[in-house]
Coordinates of C-alpha atoms in Angstrom, one line a residue:
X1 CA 40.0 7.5 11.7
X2 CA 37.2 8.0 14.0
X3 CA 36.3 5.9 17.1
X4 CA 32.5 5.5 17.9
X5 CA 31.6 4.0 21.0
X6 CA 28.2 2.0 20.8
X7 CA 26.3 -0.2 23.0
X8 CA 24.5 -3.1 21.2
X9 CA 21.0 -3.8 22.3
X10 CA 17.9 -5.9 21.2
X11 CA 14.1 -5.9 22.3
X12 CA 12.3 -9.5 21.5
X13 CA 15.3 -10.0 18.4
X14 CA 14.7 -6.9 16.8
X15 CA 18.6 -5.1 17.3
X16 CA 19.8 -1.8 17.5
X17 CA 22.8 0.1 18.0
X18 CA 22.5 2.5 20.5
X19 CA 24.9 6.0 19.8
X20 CA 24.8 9.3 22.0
X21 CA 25.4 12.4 20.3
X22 CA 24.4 15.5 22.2
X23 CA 26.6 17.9 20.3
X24 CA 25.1 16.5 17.3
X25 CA 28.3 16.3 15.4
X26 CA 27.1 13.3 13.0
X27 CA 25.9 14.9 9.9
X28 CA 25.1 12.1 7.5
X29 CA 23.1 9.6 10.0
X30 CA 21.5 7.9 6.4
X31 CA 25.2 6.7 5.7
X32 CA 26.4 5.9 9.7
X33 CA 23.3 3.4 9.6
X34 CA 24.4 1.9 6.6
X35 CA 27.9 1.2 7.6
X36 CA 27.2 0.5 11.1
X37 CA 24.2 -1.9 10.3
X38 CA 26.1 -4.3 7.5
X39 CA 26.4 -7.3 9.4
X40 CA 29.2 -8.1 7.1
X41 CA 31.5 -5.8 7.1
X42 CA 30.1 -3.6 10.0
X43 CA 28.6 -4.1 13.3
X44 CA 25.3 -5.8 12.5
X45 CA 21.8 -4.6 13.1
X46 CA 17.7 -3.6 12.2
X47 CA 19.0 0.0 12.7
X48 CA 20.7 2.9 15.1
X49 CA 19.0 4.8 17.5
X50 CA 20.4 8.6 18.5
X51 CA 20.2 9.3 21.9
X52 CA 20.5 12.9 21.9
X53 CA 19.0 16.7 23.9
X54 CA 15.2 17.3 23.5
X55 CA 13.5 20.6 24.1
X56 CA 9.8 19.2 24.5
X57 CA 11.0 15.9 27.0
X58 CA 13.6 14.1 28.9
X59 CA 15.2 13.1 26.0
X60 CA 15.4 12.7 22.1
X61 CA 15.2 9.3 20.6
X62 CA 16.4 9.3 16.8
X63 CA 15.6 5.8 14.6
X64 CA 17.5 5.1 11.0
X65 CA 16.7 2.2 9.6
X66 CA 19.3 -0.4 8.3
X67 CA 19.2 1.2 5.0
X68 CA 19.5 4.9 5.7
X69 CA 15.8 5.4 6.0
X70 CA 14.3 7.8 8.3
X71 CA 11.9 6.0 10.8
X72 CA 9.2 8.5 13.0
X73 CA 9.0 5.3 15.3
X74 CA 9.5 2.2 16.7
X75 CA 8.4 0.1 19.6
X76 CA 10.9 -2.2 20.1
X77 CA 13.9 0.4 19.7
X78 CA 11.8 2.8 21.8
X79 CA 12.2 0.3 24.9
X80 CA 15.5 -0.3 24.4
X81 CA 16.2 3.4 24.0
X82 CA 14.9 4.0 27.8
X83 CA 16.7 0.7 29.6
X84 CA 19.7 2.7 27.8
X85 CA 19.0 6.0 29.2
X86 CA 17.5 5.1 32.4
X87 CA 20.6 2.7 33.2
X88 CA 23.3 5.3 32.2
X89 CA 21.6 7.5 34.4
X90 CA 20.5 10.2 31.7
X91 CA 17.2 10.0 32.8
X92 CA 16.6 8.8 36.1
X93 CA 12.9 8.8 36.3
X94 CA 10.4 5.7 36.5
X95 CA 7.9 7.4 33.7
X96 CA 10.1 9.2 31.1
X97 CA 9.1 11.6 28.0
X98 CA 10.7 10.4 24.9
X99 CA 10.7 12.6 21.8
X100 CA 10.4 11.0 18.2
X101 CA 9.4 11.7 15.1
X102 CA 6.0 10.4 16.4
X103 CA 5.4 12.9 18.8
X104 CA 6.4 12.6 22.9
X105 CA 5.6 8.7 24.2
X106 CA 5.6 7.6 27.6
X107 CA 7.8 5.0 29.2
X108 CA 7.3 3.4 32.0
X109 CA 10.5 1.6 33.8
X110 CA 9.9 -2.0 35.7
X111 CA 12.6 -1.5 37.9
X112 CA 15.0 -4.4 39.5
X113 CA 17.9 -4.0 41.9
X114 CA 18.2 -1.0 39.8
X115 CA 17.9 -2.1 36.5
X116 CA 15.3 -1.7 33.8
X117 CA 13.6 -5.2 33.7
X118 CA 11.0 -4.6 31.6
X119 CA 9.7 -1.2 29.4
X120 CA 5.9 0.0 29.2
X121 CA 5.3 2.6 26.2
X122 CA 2.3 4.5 25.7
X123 CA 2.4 3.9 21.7
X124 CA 0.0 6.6 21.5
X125 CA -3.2 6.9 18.7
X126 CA -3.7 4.6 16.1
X127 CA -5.1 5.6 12.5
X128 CA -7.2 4.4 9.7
X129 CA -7.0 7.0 7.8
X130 CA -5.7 6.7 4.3
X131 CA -3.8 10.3 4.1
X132 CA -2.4 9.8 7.4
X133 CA -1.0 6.1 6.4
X134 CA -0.3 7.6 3.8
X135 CA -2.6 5.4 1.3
X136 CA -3.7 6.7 -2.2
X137 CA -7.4 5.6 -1.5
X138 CA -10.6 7.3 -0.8
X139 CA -11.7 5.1 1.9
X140 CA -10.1 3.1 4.8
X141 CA -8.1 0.2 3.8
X142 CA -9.9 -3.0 5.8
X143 CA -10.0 -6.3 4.4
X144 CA -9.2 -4.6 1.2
X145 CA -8.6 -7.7 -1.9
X146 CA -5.6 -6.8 -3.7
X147 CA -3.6 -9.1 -6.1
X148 CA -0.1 -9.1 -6.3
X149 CA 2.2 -11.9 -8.5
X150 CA -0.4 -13.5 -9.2
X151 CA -1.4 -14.0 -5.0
X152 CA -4.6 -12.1 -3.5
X153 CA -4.2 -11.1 0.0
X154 CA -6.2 -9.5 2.0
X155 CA -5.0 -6.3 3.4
X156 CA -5.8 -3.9 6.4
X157 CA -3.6 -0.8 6.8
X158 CA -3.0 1.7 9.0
X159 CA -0.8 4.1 10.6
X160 CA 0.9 3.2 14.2
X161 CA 3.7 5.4 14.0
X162 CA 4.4 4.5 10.9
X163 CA 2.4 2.7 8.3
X164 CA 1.5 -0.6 8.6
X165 CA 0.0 -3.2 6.2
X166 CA -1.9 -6.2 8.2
X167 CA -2.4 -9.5 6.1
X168 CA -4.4 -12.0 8.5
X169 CA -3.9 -15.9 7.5
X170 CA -1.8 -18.9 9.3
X171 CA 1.6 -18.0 9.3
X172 CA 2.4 -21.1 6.8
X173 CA 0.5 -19.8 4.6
X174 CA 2.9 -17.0 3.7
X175 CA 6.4 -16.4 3.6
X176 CA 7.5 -13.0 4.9
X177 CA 9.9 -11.9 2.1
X178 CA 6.0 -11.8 0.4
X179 CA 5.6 -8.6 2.2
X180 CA 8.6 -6.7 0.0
X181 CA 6.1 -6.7 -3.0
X182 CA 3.4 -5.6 -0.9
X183 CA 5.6 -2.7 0.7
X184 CA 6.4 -1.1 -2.9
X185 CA 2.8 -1.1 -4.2
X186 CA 1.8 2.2 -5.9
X187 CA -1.0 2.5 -3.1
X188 CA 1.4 3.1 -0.7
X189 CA 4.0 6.7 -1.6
X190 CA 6.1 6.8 1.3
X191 CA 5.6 2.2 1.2
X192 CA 4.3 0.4 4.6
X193 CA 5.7 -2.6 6.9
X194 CA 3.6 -5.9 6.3
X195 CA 2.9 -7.8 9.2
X196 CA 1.6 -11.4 8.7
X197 CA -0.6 -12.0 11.5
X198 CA -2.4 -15.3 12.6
X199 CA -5.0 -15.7 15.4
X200 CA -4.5 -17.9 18.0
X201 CA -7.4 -16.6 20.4
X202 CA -9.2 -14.2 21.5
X203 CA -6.1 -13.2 23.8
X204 CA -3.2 -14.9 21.3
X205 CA -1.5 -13.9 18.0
X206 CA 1.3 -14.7 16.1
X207 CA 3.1 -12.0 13.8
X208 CA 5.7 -12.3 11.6
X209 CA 6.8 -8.8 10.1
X210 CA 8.8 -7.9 6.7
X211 CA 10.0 -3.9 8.0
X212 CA 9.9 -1.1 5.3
X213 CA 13.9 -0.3 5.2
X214 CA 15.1 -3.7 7.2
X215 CA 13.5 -6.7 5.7
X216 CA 12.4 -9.9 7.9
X217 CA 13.2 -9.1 11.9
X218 CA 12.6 -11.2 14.9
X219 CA 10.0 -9.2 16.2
X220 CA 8.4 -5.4 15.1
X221 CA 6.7 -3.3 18.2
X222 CA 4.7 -0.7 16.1
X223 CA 4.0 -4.0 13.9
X224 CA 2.9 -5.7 16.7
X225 CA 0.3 -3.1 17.9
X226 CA -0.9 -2.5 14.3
X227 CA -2.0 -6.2 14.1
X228 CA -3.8 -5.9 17.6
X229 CA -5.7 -2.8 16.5
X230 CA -6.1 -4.3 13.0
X231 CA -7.5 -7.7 14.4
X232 CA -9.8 -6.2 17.4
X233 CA -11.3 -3.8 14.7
X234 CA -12.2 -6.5 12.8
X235 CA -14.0 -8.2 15.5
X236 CA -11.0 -11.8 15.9
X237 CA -9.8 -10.6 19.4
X238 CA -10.0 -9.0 22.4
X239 CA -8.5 -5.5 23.5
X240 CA -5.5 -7.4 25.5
X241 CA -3.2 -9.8 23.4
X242 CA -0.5 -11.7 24.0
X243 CA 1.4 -11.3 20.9
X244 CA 4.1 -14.2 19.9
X245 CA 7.0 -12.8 17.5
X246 CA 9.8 -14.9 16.2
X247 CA 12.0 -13.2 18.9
X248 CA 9.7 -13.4 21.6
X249 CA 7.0 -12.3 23.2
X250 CA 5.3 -9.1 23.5
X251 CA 2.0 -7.4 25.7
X252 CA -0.6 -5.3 23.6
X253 CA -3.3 -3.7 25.1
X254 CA -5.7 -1.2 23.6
X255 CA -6.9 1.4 26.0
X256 CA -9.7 3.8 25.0
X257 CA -8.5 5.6 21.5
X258 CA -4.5 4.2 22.4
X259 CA -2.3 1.6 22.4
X260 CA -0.2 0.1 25.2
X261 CA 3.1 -2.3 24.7
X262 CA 4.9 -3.8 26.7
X263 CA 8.1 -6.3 26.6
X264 CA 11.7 -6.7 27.4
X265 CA 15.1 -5.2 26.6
X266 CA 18.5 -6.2 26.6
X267 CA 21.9 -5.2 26.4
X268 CA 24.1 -7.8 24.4
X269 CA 27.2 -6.3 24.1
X270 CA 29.7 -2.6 24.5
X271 CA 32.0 -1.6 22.4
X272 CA 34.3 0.8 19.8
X273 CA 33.9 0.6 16.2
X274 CA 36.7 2.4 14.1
X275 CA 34.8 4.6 11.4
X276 CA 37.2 5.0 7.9

């Protein structure tokens, strides 16, 4: 029987468990994540993140989703990853380099009586372009009409990390277990998180977020930024958004060619979880 010590976290709802492994001596991550994540028989969570040595930055952040998936990214984890390593002293710097699958992104601590209050991430560049996403389609995917059982939705997609499908509308309108049949569409290889996004202003939205690998969560941070990037292209808001999330609420801001976040995270609990 092996011991694994974890810390539990959450950014906005969306909740993670956080593992270090420097020696890298977890081979099969896909099955840890499954295990671990069962909020049945395991611990209970959207996915683990790997805190771990990078060559190219401060640190290496590592995301598996709740079913074993890979994920490149993800902006809720990725602020919760640097409260974790800024408050166990790993990294004890105000702007950190994280490496992901994504490339290197930029946090930068808030800092309180020496404590990471709130977390700013450079999210990096956005894409529209369908190989990138990836998309089987010749042009970009905005506004796009598509029918699906027997429901037409209209679809923006794009890639934030990793892809994301945006479906504007009031958020009664849909229910999000509708984005699982949106996520499997044949247009979509590698399949794409649906974000149901209604506009409340020019500085307001709402999303609600199914997450390719997770299902419904309380709040998505790449999800969130694909819908402000999705709706300012499309001319409904402005370039700074308050976004409102089931779990919370999260900061968006689009700066020249990339994309800002900001929003908290929390530790809920420590502990030891006895691996069979």
């Amino acid at each position: 029987m092996e011991i694994i010590n974890f810390t539990k976290m959450q950014g906005t709802g969306n909740d993670f468990i956080v593992i270090e492994d420097f020696q890298g001596k977890y081979a099969n991550l896909e099955g840890l994540a499954i295990k671990l994540c069962d909020r049945h028989f395991g611990i209970g969570a959207d996915g683990i993140l790997i805190v771990t040595k990078s060559n190219i930055a401060d640190i290496q952040m590592i995301i598996i989703n709740a079913d074993g998936s890979y994920a490149s990214m993800c902006g809720n984890g990725i602020r919760c990853f640097a409260k974790y390593v800024f408050e166990k002293k790993y990294v004890q710097k105000e702007n950190m380099k994280i490496e992901t699958g994504d490339g290197v992104k930029l946090a930068n601590i808030c800092i309180k009586d020496g404590f990471a209050e709130s977390v700013n991430i450079n999210m990096g560049k956005y894409n529209f372009n369908p190989s990138s996403i990836p998309a089987l389609s010749k042009s970009e995917i905005i506004n796009k009409k598509i029918e699906v059982s027997n429901k037409e939705y209209y679809i923006t997609s794009m890639f934030m990390g990793v892809p994301h499908t945006i479906v504007f509308g009031k958020q009664e309108e849909y229910q999000v277990e509708e984005g699982k049949f949106i996520e499997h569409l044949d247009l979509f290889p590698e399949k794409t998180n649906v974000n149901f996004c209604e506009i409340v202003g020019r500085n307001v939205i709402r999303v609600k977020t199914w997450e390719r690998g997770a299902g419904p969560t309380l709040a998505c941070g790449t999800g969130s930024c694909a819908s402000v990037v999705a709706a300012n292209r499309l001319g409904y808001i402005d370039k700074k958004v308050e976004v409102q999330v089931p779990g919370g609420v999260i900061t968006v801001e689009i700066a020249k060619n990339e994309v800002l976040m900001e929003g908290p995270a929390e530790i809920t609990f420590e502990g030891e979880f006895f691996l069979n």
